[in-house]
Every structure is written in structure tokens, then in C-alpha cells.
Amino acid sequence: MKAQPFLKNIFKPEHFSPSELELILAQFSEVAFKKNDYFIQEHKIANYYFFLESGFARSYAIDLDGNDITTGFFTPKDIIIDWHSFFLKVPCREYIQAVTPCVAWKISFENFMKLFNIESFREVGRTRLISNYFRLKNHTISMIADQAKDRYLHLVETQPDVIHNVPLKHIATYLGITDTSLSRIRKDLLKNKPS
């Protein structure tokens, strides 16, 4: 099964019996996205979640002035999901879009629920959910309490691939600043970099 090499990095064989692993892998199917394709759209119910094998994606919402504001980034091995919509079956309030061509493995809500009686599967999901919660919480606090330069440096430290693969305009809105401010921050950091 083609899914094994990638998904076995997520669902490590030492944590599952062979029959559990076979059942888990059978629930996922591969899907490719072109640049700018949508994983999830606003006002629709998220019926799938995805493990991103390759490529980069972002989540964004439209503010009251019609501006597109990036709320998060997804890099290889991340789960792409709108947790609220997927589990509560309510419409999404944001979009999740491929920033580059992407390959992902998707599972439907129904197939996800089939696996929920496997304790190690639940643990993988719980760990990912907690990790996503802390990332979101830290970003929310950072938007209030940190300087823009510090928010940028944190992104460089924690998600360096985003800096090289995502347009600066999306990074700027994620950091809550203009493209011009981001360019100035990057220029100042380069100027002050020790030789």
C-alpha cells in the first residue's frame, strides 16, 4: 500500500498491532491539490481531515473590510483540519488553501469514527489536538503582547520552511502587520546580522 511509508511516520508500527495498522491505513486515501486549491471553504462543513505529506497550505478568514487575513500555516506532516466543523458538523468560518502544490492523505469523519476504539489512534489525535491548541493560544497571546519583530523571529524559529515557501503578503497578515512593515523588519535583521 502506497500510504505506508508516509503514514507509518505518523502511526508508528511499534504503537499498533499489525491488524490495527492495516485498518488505519485502509481508511486513508491520497489526494493532490494544485496551488490555490481549497482543502476547506468557509460556510461548508468539513467532512475530511488531511495529513499533509508535501507542500504548504494556509488558513485564512475574511475580515469585515473584505481583507484576507492568514490565521495559520500547514507544513509537511501537519494535520489540516477545521476541528470545530469536523467534529460538531457546523459550517467553517475560514478557508484552508494550498499555497504550493500539495499531496495529502484524507480520512472522512465516518472512517475516523471507525478507528476511535483503537486507543493508540485516539492518543495520536489527542496529542495533535493539544499541540494545535497550544500553537493557536501562543499565537493569540503573541499578537497582543509581543512586538512584530519578535513574532517574526518566533515564526522563523518554529516554522522556518514557511518563510521560504509562502508569499510574504500571507506572512505579513499572519503577523498582523503590513507587507511594508515586514520588509522593513527583514531588512533591519539582515543589516544587524553579525558577519
mmCIF file of C-alpha atoms in Angstrom:
data_model
loop_
_atom_site.group_PDB
_atom_site.id
_atom_site.type_symbol
_atom_site.label_atom_id
_atom_site.label_comp_id
_atom_site.label_asym_id
_atom_site.label_seq_id
_atom_site.Cartn_x
_atom_site.Cartn_y
_atom_site.Cartn_z
ATOM 1 C CA MET A 1 0.000 0.000 0.000
ATOM 2 C CA LYS A 2 1.469 3.355 -1.106
ATOM 3 C CA ALA A 3 0.318 5.137 2.049
ATOM 4 C CA GLN A 4 2.553 3.059 4.296
ATOM 5 C CA PRO A 5 5.878 4.947 4.069
ATOM 6 C CA PHE A 6 4.352 8.338 4.881
ATOM 7 C CA LEU A 7 1.532 7.301 7.237
ATOM 8 C CA LYS A 8 3.795 4.919 9.155
ATOM 9 C CA ASN A 9 5.759 8.007 10.220
ATOM 10 C CA ILE A 10 2.527 9.275 11.763
ATOM 11 C CA PHE A 11 1.100 5.964 13.015
ATOM 12 C CA LYS A 12 4.301 4.276 14.143
ATOM 13 C CA PRO A 13 4.096 0.480 13.750
ATOM 14 C CA GLU A 14 5.540 -0.094 17.238
ATOM 15 C CA HIS A 15 2.412 1.543 18.732
ATOM 16 C CA PHE A 16 -0.150 -0.584 16.863
ATOM 17 C CA SER A 17 -0.817 -4.234 16.238
ATOM 18 C CA PRO A 18 -0.447 -5.278 12.563
ATOM 19 C CA SER A 19 -4.239 -5.595 12.214
ATOM 20 C CA GLU A 20 -4.823 -2.134 13.768
ATOM 21 C CA LEU A 21 -2.255 -0.560 11.460
ATOM 22 C CA GLU A 22 -3.763 -2.250 8.421
ATOM 23 C CA LEU A 23 -7.231 -0.998 9.391
ATOM 24 C CA ILE A 24 -5.948 2.559 9.961
ATOM 25 C CA LEU A 25 -4.037 2.768 6.679
ATOM 26 C CA ALA A 26 -7.030 1.412 4.746
ATOM 27 C CA GLN A 27 -9.166 4.396 5.826
ATOM 28 C CA PHE A 28 -6.918 6.992 4.184
ATOM 29 C CA SER A 29 -6.794 7.920 0.511
ATOM 30 C CA GLU A 30 -4.278 10.066 -1.314
ATOM 31 C CA VAL A 31 -5.337 13.396 -2.776
ATOM 32 C CA ALA A 32 -3.373 16.015 -4.719
ATOM 33 C CA PHE A 33 -4.044 19.756 -4.633
ATOM 34 C CA LYS A 34 -2.837 22.341 -7.113
ATOM 35 C CA LYS A 35 -1.595 25.711 -5.895
ATOM 36 C CA ASN A 36 -4.613 27.785 -4.730
ATOM 37 C CA ASP A 37 -6.952 24.748 -4.485
ATOM 38 C CA TYR A 38 -9.041 24.572 -1.315
ATOM 39 C CA PHE A 39 -8.906 21.859 1.324
ATOM 40 C CA ILE A 40 -11.820 23.513 3.154
ATOM 41 C CA GLN A 41 -14.007 26.521 2.334
ATOM 42 C CA GLU A 42 -15.900 28.972 4.502
ATOM 43 C CA HIS A 43 -19.603 28.161 5.074
ATOM 44 C CA LYS A 44 -19.094 24.477 4.193
ATOM 45 C CA ILE A 45 -18.934 21.538 6.601
ATOM 46 C CA ALA A 46 -15.521 19.901 6.909
ATOM 47 C CA ASN A 47 -16.159 16.214 6.204
ATOM 48 C CA TYR A 48 -12.475 15.240 5.948
ATOM 49 C CA TYR A 49 -9.227 15.872 7.641
ATOM 50 C CA PHE A 50 -5.879 15.541 5.967
ATOM 51 C CA PHE A 51 -2.306 14.626 6.810
ATOM 52 C CA LEU A 52 -0.106 16.810 4.643
ATOM 53 C CA GLU A 53 2.657 14.765 3.010
ATOM 54 C CA SER A 54 4.207 17.521 0.900
ATOM 55 C CA GLY A 55 3.627 21.182 0.123
ATOM 56 C CA PHE A 56 2.413 24.151 2.133
ATOM 57 C CA ALA A 57 -1.071 25.426 2.958
ATOM 58 C CA ARG A 58 -2.590 28.236 4.975
ATOM 59 C CA SER A 59 -5.836 29.010 6.738
ATOM 60 C CA TYR A 60 -7.394 32.434 6.371
ATOM 61 C CA ALA A 61 -10.523 34.393 7.128
ATOM 62 C CA ILE A 62 -12.043 37.477 5.510
ATOM 63 C CA ASP A 63 -12.305 40.446 7.868
ATOM 64 C CA LEU A 64 -15.145 42.992 7.962
ATOM 65 C CA ASP A 65 -13.362 45.154 5.370
ATOM 66 C CA GLY A 66 -13.018 42.256 2.942
ATOM 67 C CA ASN A 67 -9.305 41.676 3.630
ATOM 68 C CA ASP A 68 -7.856 38.180 3.527
ATOM 69 C CA ILE A 69 -6.109 37.544 6.891
ATOM 70 C CA THR A 70 -3.930 34.449 7.329
ATOM 71 C CA THR A 71 -4.675 32.596 10.575
ATOM 72 C CA GLY A 72 -2.225 29.683 10.306
ATOM 73 C CA PHE A 73 0.199 27.679 8.187
ATOM 74 C CA PHE A 74 0.457 23.964 7.484
ATOM 75 C CA THR A 75 3.712 22.214 6.629
ATOM 76 C CA PRO A 76 4.518 18.559 5.815
ATOM 77 C CA LYS A 77 3.303 16.093 8.496
ATOM 78 C CA ASP A 78 0.725 18.575 9.857
ATOM 79 C CA ILE A 79 -2.961 17.721 10.171
ATOM 80 C CA ILE A 80 -5.117 20.009 8.050
ATOM 81 C CA ILE A 81 -8.454 20.258 9.778
ATOM 82 C CA ASP A 82 -11.116 22.649 10.973
ATOM 83 C CA TRP A 83 -11.636 20.889 14.326
ATOM 84 C CA HIS A 84 -14.846 22.729 15.146
ATOM 85 C CA SER A 85 -16.533 21.987 11.820
ATOM 86 C CA PHE A 86 -15.238 18.397 11.538
ATOM 87 C CA PHE A 87 -16.476 17.264 14.950
ATOM 88 C CA LEU A 88 -19.540 19.457 15.516
ATOM 89 C CA LYS A 89 -20.729 19.491 11.884
ATOM 90 C CA VAL A 90 -21.085 23.264 11.770
ATOM 91 C CA PRO A 91 -20.038 25.432 8.799
ATOM 92 C CA CYS A 92 -16.393 26.529 8.641
ATOM 93 C CA ARG A 93 -15.600 30.161 9.335
ATOM 94 C CA GLU A 94 -12.345 30.175 7.387
ATOM 95 C CA TYR A 95 -10.707 28.783 4.273
ATOM 96 C CA ILE A 96 -7.778 26.381 4.085
ATOM 97 C CA GLN A 97 -5.924 26.750 0.798
ATOM 98 C CA ALA A 98 -2.863 25.184 -0.842
ATOM 99 C CA VAL A 99 -0.084 27.772 -1.153
ATOM 100 C CA THR A 100 2.016 25.359 -3.238
ATOM 101 C CA PRO A 101 1.088 22.073 -4.938
ATOM 102 C CA CYS A 102 0.284 19.611 -2.122
ATOM 103 C CA VAL A 103 -0.100 15.880 -1.601
ATOM 104 C CA ALA A 104 -2.175 14.795 1.380
ATOM 105 C CA TRP A 105 -3.909 11.744 2.830
ATOM 106 C CA LYS A 106 -7.554 12.260 3.734
ATOM 107 C CA ILE A 107 -9.937 10.441 6.020
ATOM 108 C CA SER A 108 -13.684 11.004 6.278
ATOM 109 C CA PHE A 109 -15.473 11.638 9.556
ATOM 110 C CA GLU A 110 -17.225 8.251 9.269
ATOM 111 C CA ASN A 111 -13.948 6.373 8.765
ATOM 112 C CA PHE A 112 -12.298 8.397 11.519
ATOM 113 C CA MET A 113 -15.043 7.276 13.937
ATOM 114 C CA LYS A 114 -14.450 3.628 12.940
ATOM 115 C CA LEU A 115 -10.912 3.964 14.303
ATOM 116 C CA PHE A 116 -11.807 5.722 17.523
ATOM 117 C CA ASN A 117 -11.939 2.494 19.538
ATOM 118 C CA ILE A 118 -8.174 1.998 18.916
ATOM 119 C CA GLU A 119 -6.532 3.562 21.961
ATOM 120 C CA SER A 120 -3.243 4.471 20.226
ATOM 121 C CA PHE A 121 -5.167 6.114 17.373
ATOM 122 C CA ARG A 122 -7.071 8.249 19.897
ATOM 123 C CA GLU A 123 -3.748 9.165 21.537
ATOM 124 C CA VAL A 124 -2.248 10.363 18.221
ATOM 125 C CA GLY A 125 -5.349 12.537 17.676
ATOM 126 C CA ARG A 126 -5.309 13.880 21.237
ATOM 127 C CA THR A 127 -1.617 14.778 21.028
ATOM 128 C CA ARG A 128 -2.136 16.604 17.725
ATOM 129 C CA LEU A 129 -5.179 18.460 19.040
ATOM 130 C CA ILE A 130 -3.316 19.641 22.145
ATOM 131 C CA SER A 131 -0.314 20.704 20.057
ATOM 132 C CA ASN A 132 -2.569 22.699 17.698
ATOM 133 C CA TYR A 133 -4.349 24.304 20.645
ATOM 134 C CA PHE A 134 -1.077 25.469 22.223
ATOM 135 C CA ARG A 135 0.217 26.804 18.892
ATOM 136 C CA LEU A 136 -3.003 28.798 18.396
ATOM 137 C CA LYS A 137 -3.036 30.029 22.018
ATOM 138 C CA ASN A 138 0.605 31.136 21.838
ATOM 139 C CA HIS A 139 -0.036 32.997 18.590
ATOM 140 C CA THR A 140 -3.106 34.735 20.049
ATOM 141 C CA ILE A 141 -1.133 35.923 23.105
ATOM 142 C CA SER A 142 1.826 36.915 20.928
ATOM 143 C CA MET A 143 -0.441 39.141 18.787
ATOM 144 C CA ILE A 144 -1.322 41.056 21.951
ATOM 145 C CA ALA A 145 1.901 41.005 23.953
ATOM 146 C CA ASP A 146 4.859 40.814 21.524
ATOM 147 C CA GLN A 147 6.499 43.232 19.107
ATOM 148 C CA ALA A 148 6.054 42.416 15.402
ATOM 149 C CA LYS A 149 9.785 41.696 15.089
ATOM 150 C CA ASP A 150 9.563 39.114 17.886
ATOM 151 C CA ARG A 151 6.537 37.472 16.261
ATOM 152 C CA TYR A 152 8.507 37.220 13.003
ATOM 153 C CA LEU A 153 11.573 35.770 14.754
ATOM 154 C CA HIS A 154 9.357 33.194 16.501
ATOM 155 C CA LEU A 155 7.927 32.129 13.129
ATOM 156 C CA VAL A 156 11.452 31.862 11.679
ATOM 157 C CA GLU A 157 12.473 29.702 14.642
ATOM 158 C CA THR A 158 9.417 27.427 14.799
ATOM 159 C CA GLN A 159 8.413 27.170 11.114
ATOM 160 C CA PRO A 160 11.464 28.161 9.025
ATOM 161 C CA ASP A 161 10.145 26.421 5.891
ATOM 162 C CA VAL A 162 7.135 28.768 5.882
ATOM 163 C CA ILE A 163 9.466 31.759 5.396
ATOM 164 C CA HIS A 164 10.934 30.209 2.229
ATOM 165 C CA ASN A 165 7.743 28.767 0.712
ATOM 166 C CA VAL A 166 4.896 31.158 1.492
ATOM 167 C CA PRO A 167 4.369 34.608 -0.077
ATOM 168 C CA LEU A 168 5.372 37.466 2.225
ATOM 169 C CA LYS A 169 1.902 39.035 1.974
ATOM 170 C CA HIS A 170 0.435 35.962 3.769
ATOM 171 C CA ILE A 171 3.178 36.020 6.398
ATOM 172 C CA ALA A 172 2.527 39.735 6.989
ATOM 173 C CA THR A 173 -1.217 39.267 7.626
ATOM 174 C CA TYR A 174 -0.469 36.312 9.920
ATOM 175 C CA LEU A 175 1.841 38.572 11.936
ATOM 176 C CA GLY A 176 -0.750 41.373 11.969
ATOM 177 C CA ILE A 177 1.398 43.831 10.009
ATOM 178 C CA THR A 178 1.636 45.309 6.513
ATOM 179 C CA ASP A 179 3.909 43.990 3.747
ATOM 180 C CA THR A 180 5.959 47.192 4.098
ATOM 181 C CA SER A 181 6.488 46.660 7.845
ATOM 182 C CA LEU A 182 7.533 43.055 7.250
ATOM 183 C CA SER A 183 10.015 44.139 4.569
ATOM 184 C CA ARG A 184 11.459 46.701 6.990
ATOM 185 C CA ILE A 185 11.803 44.110 9.774
ATOM 186 C CA ARG A 186 13.559 41.686 7.416
ATOM 187 C CA LYS A 187 15.868 44.434 6.141
ATOM 188 C CA ASP A 188 16.774 45.536 9.702
ATOM 189 C CA LEU A 189 17.512 41.957 10.747
ATOM 190 C CA LEU A 190 19.771 41.444 7.729
ATOM 191 C CA LYS A 191 21.565 44.734 8.408
ATOM 192 C CA ASN A 192 22.159 43.816 12.075
ATOM 193 C CA LYS A 193 23.182 40.228 11.352
ATOM 194 C CA PRO A 194 26.740 39.571 12.545
ATOM 195 C CA SER A 195 29.127 38.953 9.647
#
